[in-house]
Coordinates of C-alpha atoms in Angstrom, one line a residue:
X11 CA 60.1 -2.4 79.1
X12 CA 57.8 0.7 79.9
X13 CA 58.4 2.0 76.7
X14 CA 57.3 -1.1 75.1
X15 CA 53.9 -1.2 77.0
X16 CA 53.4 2.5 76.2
X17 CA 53.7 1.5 72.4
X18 CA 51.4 -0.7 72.4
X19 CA 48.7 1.1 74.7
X20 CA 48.6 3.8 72.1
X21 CA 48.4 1.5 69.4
X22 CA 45.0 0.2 71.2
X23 CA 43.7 3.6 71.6
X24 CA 44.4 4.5 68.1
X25 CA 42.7 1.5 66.8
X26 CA 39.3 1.6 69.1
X27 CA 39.3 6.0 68.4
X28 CA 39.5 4.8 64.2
X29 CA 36.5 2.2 64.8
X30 CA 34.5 5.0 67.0
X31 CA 34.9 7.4 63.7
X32 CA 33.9 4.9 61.1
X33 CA 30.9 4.1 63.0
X34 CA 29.9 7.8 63.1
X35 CA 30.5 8.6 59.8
X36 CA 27.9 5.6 58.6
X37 CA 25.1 7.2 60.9
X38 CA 25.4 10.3 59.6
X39 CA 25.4 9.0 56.1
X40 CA 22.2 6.9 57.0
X41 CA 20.2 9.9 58.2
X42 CA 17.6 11.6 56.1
X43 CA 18.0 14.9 56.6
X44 CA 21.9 16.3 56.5
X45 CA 24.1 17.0 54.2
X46 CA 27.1 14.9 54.7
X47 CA 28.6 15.2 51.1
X48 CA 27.9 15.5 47.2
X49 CA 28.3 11.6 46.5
X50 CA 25.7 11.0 49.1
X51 CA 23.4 13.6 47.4
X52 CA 23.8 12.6 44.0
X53 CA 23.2 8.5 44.3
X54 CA 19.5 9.4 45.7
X55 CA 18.7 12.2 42.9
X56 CA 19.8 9.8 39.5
X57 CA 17.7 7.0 41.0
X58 CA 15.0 9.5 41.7
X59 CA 15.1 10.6 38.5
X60 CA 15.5 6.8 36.6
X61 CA 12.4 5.7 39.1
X62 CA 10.3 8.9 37.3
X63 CA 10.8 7.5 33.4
X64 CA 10.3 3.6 34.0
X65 CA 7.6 1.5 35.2
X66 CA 7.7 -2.4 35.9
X67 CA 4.4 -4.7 35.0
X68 CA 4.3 -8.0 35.1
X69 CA 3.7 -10.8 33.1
X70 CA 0.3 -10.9 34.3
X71 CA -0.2 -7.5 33.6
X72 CA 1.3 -7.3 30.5
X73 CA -1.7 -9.8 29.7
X74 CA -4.1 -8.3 31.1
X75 CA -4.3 -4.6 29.2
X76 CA -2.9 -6.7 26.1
X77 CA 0.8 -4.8 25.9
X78 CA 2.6 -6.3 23.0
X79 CA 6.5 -6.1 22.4
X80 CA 8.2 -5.4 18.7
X81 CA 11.1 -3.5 17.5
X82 CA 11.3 0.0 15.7
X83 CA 10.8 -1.1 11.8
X84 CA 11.7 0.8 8.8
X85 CA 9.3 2.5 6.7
X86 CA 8.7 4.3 3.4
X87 CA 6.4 6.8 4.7
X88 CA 7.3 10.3 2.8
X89 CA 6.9 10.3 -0.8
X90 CA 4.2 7.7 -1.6
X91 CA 1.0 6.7 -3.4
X92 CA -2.4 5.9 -2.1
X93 CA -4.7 3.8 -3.6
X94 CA -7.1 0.9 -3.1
X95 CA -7.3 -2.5 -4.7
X96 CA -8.2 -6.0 -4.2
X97 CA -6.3 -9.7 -3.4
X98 CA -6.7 -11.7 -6.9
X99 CA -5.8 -15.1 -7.5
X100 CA -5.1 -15.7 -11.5
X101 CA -7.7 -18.3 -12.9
X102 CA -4.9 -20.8 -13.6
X103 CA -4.7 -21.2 -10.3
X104 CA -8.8 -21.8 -9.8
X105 CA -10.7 -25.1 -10.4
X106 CA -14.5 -26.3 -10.5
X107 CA -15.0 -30.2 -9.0
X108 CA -17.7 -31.0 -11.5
X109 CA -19.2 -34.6 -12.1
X110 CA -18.9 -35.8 -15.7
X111 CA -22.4 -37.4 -15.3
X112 CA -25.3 -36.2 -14.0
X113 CA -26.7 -37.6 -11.2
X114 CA -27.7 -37.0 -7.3
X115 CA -25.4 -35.8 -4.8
X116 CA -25.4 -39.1 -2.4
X117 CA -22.3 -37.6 0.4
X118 CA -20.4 -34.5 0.9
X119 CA -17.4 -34.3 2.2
X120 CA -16.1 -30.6 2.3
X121 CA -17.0 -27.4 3.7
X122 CA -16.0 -23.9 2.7
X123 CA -12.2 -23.3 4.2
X124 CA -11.3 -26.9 3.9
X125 CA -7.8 -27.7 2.3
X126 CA -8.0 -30.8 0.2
X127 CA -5.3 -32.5 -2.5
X128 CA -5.5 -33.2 -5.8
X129 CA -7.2 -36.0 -6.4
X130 CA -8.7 -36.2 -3.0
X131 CA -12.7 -37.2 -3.4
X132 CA -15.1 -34.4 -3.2
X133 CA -18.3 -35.9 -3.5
X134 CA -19.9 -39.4 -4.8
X135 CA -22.9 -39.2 -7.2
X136 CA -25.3 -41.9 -7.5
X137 CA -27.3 -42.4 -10.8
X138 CA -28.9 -45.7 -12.4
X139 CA -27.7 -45.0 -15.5
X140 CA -24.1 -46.0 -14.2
X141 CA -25.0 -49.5 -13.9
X142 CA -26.4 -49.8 -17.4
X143 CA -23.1 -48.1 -19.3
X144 CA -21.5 -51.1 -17.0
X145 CA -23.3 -53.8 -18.1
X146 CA -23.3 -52.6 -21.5
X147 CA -19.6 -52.7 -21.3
X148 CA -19.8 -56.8 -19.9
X149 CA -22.6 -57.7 -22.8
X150 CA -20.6 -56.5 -25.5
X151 CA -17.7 -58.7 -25.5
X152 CA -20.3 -61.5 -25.9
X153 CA -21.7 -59.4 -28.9
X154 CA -18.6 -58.6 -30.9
X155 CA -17.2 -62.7 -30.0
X156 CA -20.7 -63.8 -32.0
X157 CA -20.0 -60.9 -34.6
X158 CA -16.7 -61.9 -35.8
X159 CA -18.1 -65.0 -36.0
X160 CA -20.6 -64.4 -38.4
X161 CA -18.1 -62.5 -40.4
X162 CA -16.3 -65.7 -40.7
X163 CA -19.0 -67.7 -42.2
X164 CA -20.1 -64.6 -44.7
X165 CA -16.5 -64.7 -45.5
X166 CA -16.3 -68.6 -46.4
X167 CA -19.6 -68.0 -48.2
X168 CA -18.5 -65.2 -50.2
X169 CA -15.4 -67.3 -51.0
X170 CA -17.4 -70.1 -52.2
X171 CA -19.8 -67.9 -54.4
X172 CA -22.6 -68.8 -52.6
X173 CA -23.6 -65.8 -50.0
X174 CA -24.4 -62.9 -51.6
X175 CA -21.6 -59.7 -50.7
X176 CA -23.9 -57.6 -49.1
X177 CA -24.4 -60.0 -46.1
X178 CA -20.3 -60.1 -45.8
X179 CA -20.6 -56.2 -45.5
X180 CA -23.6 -56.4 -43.3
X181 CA -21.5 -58.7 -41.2
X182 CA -18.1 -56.5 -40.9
X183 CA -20.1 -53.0 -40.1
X184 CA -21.8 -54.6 -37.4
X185 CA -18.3 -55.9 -36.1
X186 CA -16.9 -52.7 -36.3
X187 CA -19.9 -50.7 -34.8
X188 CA -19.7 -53.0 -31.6
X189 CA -16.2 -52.5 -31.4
X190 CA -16.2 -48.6 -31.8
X191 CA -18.9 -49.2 -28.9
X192 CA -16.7 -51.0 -26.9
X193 CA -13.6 -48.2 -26.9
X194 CA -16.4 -45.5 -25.7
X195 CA -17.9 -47.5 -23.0
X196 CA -14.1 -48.1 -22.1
X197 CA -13.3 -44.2 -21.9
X198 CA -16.8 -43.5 -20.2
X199 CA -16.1 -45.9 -17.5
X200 CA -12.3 -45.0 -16.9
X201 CA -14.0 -41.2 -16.5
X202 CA -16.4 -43.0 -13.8
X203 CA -13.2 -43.4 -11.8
X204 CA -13.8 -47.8 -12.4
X205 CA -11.0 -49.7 -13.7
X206 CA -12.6 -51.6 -16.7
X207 CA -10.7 -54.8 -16.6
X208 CA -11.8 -55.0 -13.3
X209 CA -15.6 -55.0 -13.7
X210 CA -17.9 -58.4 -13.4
X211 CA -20.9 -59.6 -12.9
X212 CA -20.9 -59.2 -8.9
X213 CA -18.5 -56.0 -8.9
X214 CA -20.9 -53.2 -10.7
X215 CA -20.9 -49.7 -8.6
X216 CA -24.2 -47.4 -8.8
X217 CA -22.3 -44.1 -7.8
X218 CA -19.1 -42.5 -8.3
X219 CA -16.7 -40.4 -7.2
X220 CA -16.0 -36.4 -7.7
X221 CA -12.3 -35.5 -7.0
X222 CA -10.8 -32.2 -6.7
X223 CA -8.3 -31.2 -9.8
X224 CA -6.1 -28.9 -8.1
X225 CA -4.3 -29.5 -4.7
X226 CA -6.2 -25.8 -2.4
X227 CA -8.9 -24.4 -0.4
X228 CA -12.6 -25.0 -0.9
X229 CA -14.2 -21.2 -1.7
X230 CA -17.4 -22.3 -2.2
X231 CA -20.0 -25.0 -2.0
X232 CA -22.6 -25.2 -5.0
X233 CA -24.4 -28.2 -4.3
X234 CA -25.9 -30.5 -1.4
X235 CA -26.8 -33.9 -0.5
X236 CA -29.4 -34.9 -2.4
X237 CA -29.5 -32.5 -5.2
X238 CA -29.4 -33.4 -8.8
X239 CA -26.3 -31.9 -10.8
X240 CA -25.2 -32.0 -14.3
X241 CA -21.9 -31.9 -16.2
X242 CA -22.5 -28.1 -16.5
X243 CA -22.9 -27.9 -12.8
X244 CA -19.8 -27.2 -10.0
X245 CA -20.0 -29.1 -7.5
X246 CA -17.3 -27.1 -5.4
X247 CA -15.2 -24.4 -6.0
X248 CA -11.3 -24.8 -5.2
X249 CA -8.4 -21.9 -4.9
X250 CA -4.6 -22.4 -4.6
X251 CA -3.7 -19.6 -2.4
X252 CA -0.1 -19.2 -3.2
X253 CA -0.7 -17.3 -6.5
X254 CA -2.6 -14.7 -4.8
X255 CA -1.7 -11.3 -6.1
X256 CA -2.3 -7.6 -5.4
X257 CA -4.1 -5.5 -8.3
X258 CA -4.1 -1.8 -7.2
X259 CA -5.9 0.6 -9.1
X260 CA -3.8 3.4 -9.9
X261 CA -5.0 6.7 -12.0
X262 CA -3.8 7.1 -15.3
X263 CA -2.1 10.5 -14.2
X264 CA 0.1 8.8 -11.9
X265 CA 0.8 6.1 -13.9
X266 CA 4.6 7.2 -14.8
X267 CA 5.6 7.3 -10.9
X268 CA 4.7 3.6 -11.0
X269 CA 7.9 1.5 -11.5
X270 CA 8.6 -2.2 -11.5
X271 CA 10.1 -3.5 -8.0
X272 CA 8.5 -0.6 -6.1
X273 CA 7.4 -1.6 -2.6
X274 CA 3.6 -1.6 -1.5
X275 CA 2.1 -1.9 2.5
X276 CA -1.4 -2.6 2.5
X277 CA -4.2 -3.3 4.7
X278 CA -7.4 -5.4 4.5
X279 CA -10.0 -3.0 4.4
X280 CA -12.1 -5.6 7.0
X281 CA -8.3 -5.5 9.0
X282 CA -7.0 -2.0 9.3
X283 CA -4.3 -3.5 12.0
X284 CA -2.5 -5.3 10.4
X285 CA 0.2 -4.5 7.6
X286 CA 0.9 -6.5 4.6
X287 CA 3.9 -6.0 2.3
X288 CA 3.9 -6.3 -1.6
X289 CA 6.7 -5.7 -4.6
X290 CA 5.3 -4.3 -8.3
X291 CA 5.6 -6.7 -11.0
X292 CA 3.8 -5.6 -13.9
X293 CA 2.3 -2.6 -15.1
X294 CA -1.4 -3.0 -16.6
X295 CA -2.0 -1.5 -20.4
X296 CA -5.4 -1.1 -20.7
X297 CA -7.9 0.5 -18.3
X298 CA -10.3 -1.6 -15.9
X299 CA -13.9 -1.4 -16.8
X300 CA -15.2 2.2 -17.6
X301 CA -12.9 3.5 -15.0
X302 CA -10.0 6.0 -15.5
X303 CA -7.7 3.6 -13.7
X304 CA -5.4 1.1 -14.7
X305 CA -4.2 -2.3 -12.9
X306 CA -0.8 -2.7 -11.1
X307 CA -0.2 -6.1 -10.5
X308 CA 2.0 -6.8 -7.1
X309 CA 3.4 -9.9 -5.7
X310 CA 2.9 -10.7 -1.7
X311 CA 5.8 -10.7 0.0
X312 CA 6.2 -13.0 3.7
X313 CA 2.7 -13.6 5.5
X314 CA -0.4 -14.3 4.0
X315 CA -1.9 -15.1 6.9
X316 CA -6.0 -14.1 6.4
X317 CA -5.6 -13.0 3.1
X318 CA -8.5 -14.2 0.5
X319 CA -9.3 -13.6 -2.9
X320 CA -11.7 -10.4 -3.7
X321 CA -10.6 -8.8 -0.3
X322 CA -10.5 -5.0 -0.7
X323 CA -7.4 -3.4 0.5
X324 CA -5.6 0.5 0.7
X325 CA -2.5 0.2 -0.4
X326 CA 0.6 2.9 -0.2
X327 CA 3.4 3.1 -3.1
X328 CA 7.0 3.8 -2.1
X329 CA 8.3 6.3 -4.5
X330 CA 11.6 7.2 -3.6
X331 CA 12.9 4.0 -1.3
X332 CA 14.1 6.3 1.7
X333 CA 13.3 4.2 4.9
X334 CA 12.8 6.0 8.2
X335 CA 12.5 4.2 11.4
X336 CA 8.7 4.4 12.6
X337 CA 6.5 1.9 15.2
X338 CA 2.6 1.1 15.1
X339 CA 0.6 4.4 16.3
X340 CA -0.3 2.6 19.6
X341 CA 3.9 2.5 20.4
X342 CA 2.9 6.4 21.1
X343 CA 2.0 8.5 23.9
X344 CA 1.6 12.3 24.1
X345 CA 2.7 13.8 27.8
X346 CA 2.6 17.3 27.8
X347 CA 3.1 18.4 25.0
X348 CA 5.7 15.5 24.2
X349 CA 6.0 12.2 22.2
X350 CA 7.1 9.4 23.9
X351 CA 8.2 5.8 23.4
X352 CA 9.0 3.1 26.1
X353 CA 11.9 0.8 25.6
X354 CA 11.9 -2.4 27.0
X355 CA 15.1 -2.6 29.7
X356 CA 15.1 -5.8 31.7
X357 CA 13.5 -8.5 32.8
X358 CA 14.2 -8.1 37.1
X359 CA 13.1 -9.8 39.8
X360 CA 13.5 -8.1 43.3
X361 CA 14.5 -10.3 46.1
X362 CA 13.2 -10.1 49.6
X363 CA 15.6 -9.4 52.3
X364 CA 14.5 -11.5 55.0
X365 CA 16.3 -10.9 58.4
X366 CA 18.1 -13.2 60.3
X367 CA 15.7 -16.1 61.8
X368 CA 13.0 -14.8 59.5
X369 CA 10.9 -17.7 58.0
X370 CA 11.0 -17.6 54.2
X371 CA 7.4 -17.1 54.1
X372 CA 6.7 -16.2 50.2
X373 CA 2.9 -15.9 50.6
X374 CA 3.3 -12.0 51.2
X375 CA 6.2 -11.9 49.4
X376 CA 5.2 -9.2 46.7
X377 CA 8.2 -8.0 45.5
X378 CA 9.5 -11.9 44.2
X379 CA 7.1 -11.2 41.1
X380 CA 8.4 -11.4 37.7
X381 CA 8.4 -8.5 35.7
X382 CA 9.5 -6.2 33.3
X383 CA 11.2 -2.8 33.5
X384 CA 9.8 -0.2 30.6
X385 CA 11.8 3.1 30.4
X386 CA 10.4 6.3 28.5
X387 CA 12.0 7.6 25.5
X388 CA 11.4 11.1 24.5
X389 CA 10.7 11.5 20.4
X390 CA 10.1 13.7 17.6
X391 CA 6.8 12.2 14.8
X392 CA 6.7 12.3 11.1
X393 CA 4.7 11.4 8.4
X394 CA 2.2 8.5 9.6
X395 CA 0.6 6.0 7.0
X396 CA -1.2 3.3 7.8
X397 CA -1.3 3.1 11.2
X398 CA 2.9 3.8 11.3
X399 CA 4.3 7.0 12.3
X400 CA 7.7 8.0 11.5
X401 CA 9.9 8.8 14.3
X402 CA 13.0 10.2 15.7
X403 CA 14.7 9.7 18.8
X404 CA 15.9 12.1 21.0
X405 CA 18.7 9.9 22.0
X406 CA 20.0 7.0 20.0
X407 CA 18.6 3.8 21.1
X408 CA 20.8 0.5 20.9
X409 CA 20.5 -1.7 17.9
X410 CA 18.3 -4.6 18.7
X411 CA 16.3 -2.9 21.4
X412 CA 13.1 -4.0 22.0
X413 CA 9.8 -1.3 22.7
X414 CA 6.4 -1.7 23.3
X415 CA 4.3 -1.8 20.3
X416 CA 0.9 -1.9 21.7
X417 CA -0.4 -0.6 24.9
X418 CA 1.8 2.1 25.5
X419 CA -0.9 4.5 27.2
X420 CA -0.9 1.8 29.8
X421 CA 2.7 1.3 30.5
X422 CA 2.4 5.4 30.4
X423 CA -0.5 5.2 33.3
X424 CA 1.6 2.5 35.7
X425 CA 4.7 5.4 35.3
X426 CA 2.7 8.2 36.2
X427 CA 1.0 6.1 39.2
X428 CA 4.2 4.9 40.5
X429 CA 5.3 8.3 40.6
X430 CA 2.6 10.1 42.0
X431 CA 3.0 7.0 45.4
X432 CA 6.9 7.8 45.2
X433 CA 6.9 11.5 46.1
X434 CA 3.8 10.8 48.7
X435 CA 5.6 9.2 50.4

C-alpha cells in the first residue's frame, strides 16, 4: 500500500516540475533581449526583412495619388521603325447631308460628335417654291384629263376629213408634254421626302426633310438655322468610324524592311499615354505629295476609343517579331542605383485583437482597413519606346501576377516610410 502511494506522489511531482519548465521556457522565448535559440532568431529576421520590400495602401489611397494596376505586357521594342502618320478614314466611308433644293435652314437637329442612322433627319428646309412644284403636281391631272380629250375630238375630226392634221398633232404633243411633266414633278416630289399619291388639296408641306446617307458621327456642321443653302451646299458632314485606318509615312530607304502583317504601337500625338496597336496591310506605290515618303496603310487593331480622323500619331514598326516583357515607364522606380517593380501580393485585412470584456469599439479601430499589400521586385531595363521599357526580372514572377502600372514612386515612398517608423521604433 505504501508503495502504491509513493507511485503516485512522484507521478504528481513529475507532472507539476514538467508544467514549471514549460512555463519557463515560453518567458524566455517572449523576452526581447536573449538568445534562446536559432528558430527564435530567424522567424523575427525574414519578417523584418519581407516588412522592408512591401508596403500596404488602401483603397482610399490607391485613389488618392491615382495608383493603377495592370500586368507585365509583351513588347516589340528592339529592332523597330519610327515614324509619324495620321488616322484616315477612306472616302467611301464619308458622306455630305445636302438638301436637293435650296432653301432656308428652318431646324437643326445635330451637333458635332453626334451619332446618327441612316436615314435619320438632319435638318428640315423650308422654301415656297415647294408648294408650287406640289400644286403643279395636283393641277396637272386636271390638264392632261382635258388634253386627251381634245385628242379625241381632233382624232374623230381627222377621221371624218374635216379637221385639218396639224390640230390632231398640236393635240397629241401637248398630251405628251403634260405627261412628261407629270413623271418629273413625280420624281421631284418623291426627292422632297412626300409620297405623291398621298398629296391633296389640304395636305401640301412648305419644308422638307434632310436625312443623313450613311449610318456615323457628325464631323462637322456647315450651316445654321436660318441660313440659305443650295444643292451644292453640305449641310453636315458624317464619318463612319469603323474604317479608320493608319497611313504612316515611311522613307523610301526603308521601304524594303516594311512587310505586310507587321505590327505597329502608336500614340496620338495630342495623347502621348496611351498606346494603340495596328497590323500593315498594304504597301503605298507612289510617293505622298513632294515628299520623299511613301504611305503604309495599317489596320487598327482592339480599341479605338478617342481616335478621329486627321489625328497625328508616332508610330513604331516591329521588324523582327521578338516580344520582350516590358510595363509603362511609371511601373518604374530607381532606388540606389537599382530598378525596381512592385508586385501586387494580397488583398489583407488585419483584425483587431480585442481582449477579453473589451467592447468591440471599431471607431479607433485602424488596423480593420482594407488594403493591399505591394512587394518590390528588383529588375534589369531595356530598350524603351513609347512610354514602355523592356524589362527583366531578377526573379521569375508567377504567371498572371498583377504589378502596379502607374504610381509606383508612390507605393515606393509609403515602403521607404514604413521602414524608416519600423526601425525607430
Amino acid at each position: 500500500m505504501k508503495r502504491t502511494i509513493n507511485k503516485i506522489a512522484f507521478g504528481i511531482i513529475a507532472f507539476v516540475t514538467l508544467l514549471a519548465f514549460n512555463a519557463c521556457t515560453n518567458s524566455h522565448k517572449e523576452g526581447d533581449g536573449h538568445n534562446h535559440g536559432t528558430e527564435a532568431e530567424a522567424e523575427p529576421a525574414t519578417d523584418e526583412h519581407e516588412e522592408e520590400n512591401s508596403a500596404v495602401l488602401t483603397d482610399e489611397q490607391m485613389k488618392a495619388v491615382g495608383i493603377e494596376i495592370g500586368m507585365v505586357e509583351q513588347k516589340q521594342l528592339s529592332a523597330t521603325l519610327k515614324a509619324n502618320g495620321a488616322l484616315r478614314v477612306p472616302n467611301s466611308n464619308k458622306a455630305n447631308a445636302t438638301s436637293m433644293f435650296g432653301g432656308i435652314i428652318k431646324s437643326l437637329n445635330v451637333e458635332i460628335g453626334d451619332y446618327v442612322k441612316k436615314g435619320q433627319v438632319i435638318a428640315t428646309i423650308s422654301n415656297p417654291q415647294f408648294i408650287q412644284l406640289q400644286e403643279e403636281y395636283l393641277s396637272i391631272n386636271s390638264r392632261i384629263e382635258f388634253a386627251e380629250q381634245e385628242l379625241a375630238r381632233q382624232r374623230e375630226l381627222n377621221d371624218g376629213n374635216v379637221g385639218a392634221r396639224k390640230n390632231l398633232q398640236n393635240a397629241t404633243t401637248e398630251l405628251n408634254t403634260l405627261r412628261t411633266r407629270k413623271a418629273s414633278l413625280n420624281q421631284q416630289i418623291q426627292m422632297m421626302g412626300i409620297n405623291p399619291t398621298s398629296l391633296s388639296n389640304a395636305s401640301l408641306k412648305s419644308s422638307l426633310v434632310v436625312t443623313s446617307p450613311i449610318s456615323g458621327t457628325i464631323s462637322d456642321v456647315f450651316a445654321k438655322i436660318g441660313s440659305y443653302v443650295d444643292v451644292s451646299s453640305p449641310i453636315a458632314e458624317i464619318i463612319e468610324n469603323s474604317a479608320l485606318h493608319l497611313d504612316l509615312q515611311v522613307f523610301e530607304k526603308d521601304i524594303p524592311l516594311i512587310k505586310i502583317g507587321q505590327k505597329i504601337d502608336f500614340v496620338v500625338t495630342n495623347n502621348p499615354n496611351k498606346t494603340y496597336s495596328a497590323e500593315v496591310y498594304n504597301i503605298g506605290s507612289s510617293f505622298i505629295g513632294g515628299s520623299k515618303t511613301i504611305a503604309v496603310h495599317s489596320k487598327i487593331i482592339g480599341d479605338k476609343t478617342g481616335l478621329i480622323d486627321g489625328m497625328n500619331i508616332t508610330g513604331v514598326v516591329s521588324l523582327d517579331n521578338v516580344l520582350s516583357p516590358a510595363v509603362p515607364n511609371d511601373a518604374i522606380v530607381n532606388a540606389d542605383g537599382k530598378y525596381y517593380i512592385f508586385l501586387v501580393k494580397e488583398q489583407e485585412e488585419e483584425p483587431h485583437d480585442h481582449k477579453e470584456g473589451e467592447s468591440h469599439d471599431h471607431s479607433h479601430d485602424h488596423g480593420s482597413e482594407q488594403g493591399t499589400r505591394f512587394e518590390r521586385m528588383e529588375i534589369t531595363i531595356g530598350a524603351s519606346q513609347l512610354g514602355y521599357t523592356a524589362i527583366t526580372p531578377v526573379s521569375e514572377i508567377p504567371h498572371g501576377t498583377h504589378i502596379v502600372v502607374k504610381g509606383a514612386f508612390f507605393v515606393n515612398a509609403k515602403m521607404n516610410d514604413t521602414g524608416e517608423h519600423g526601425h525607430a521604433h
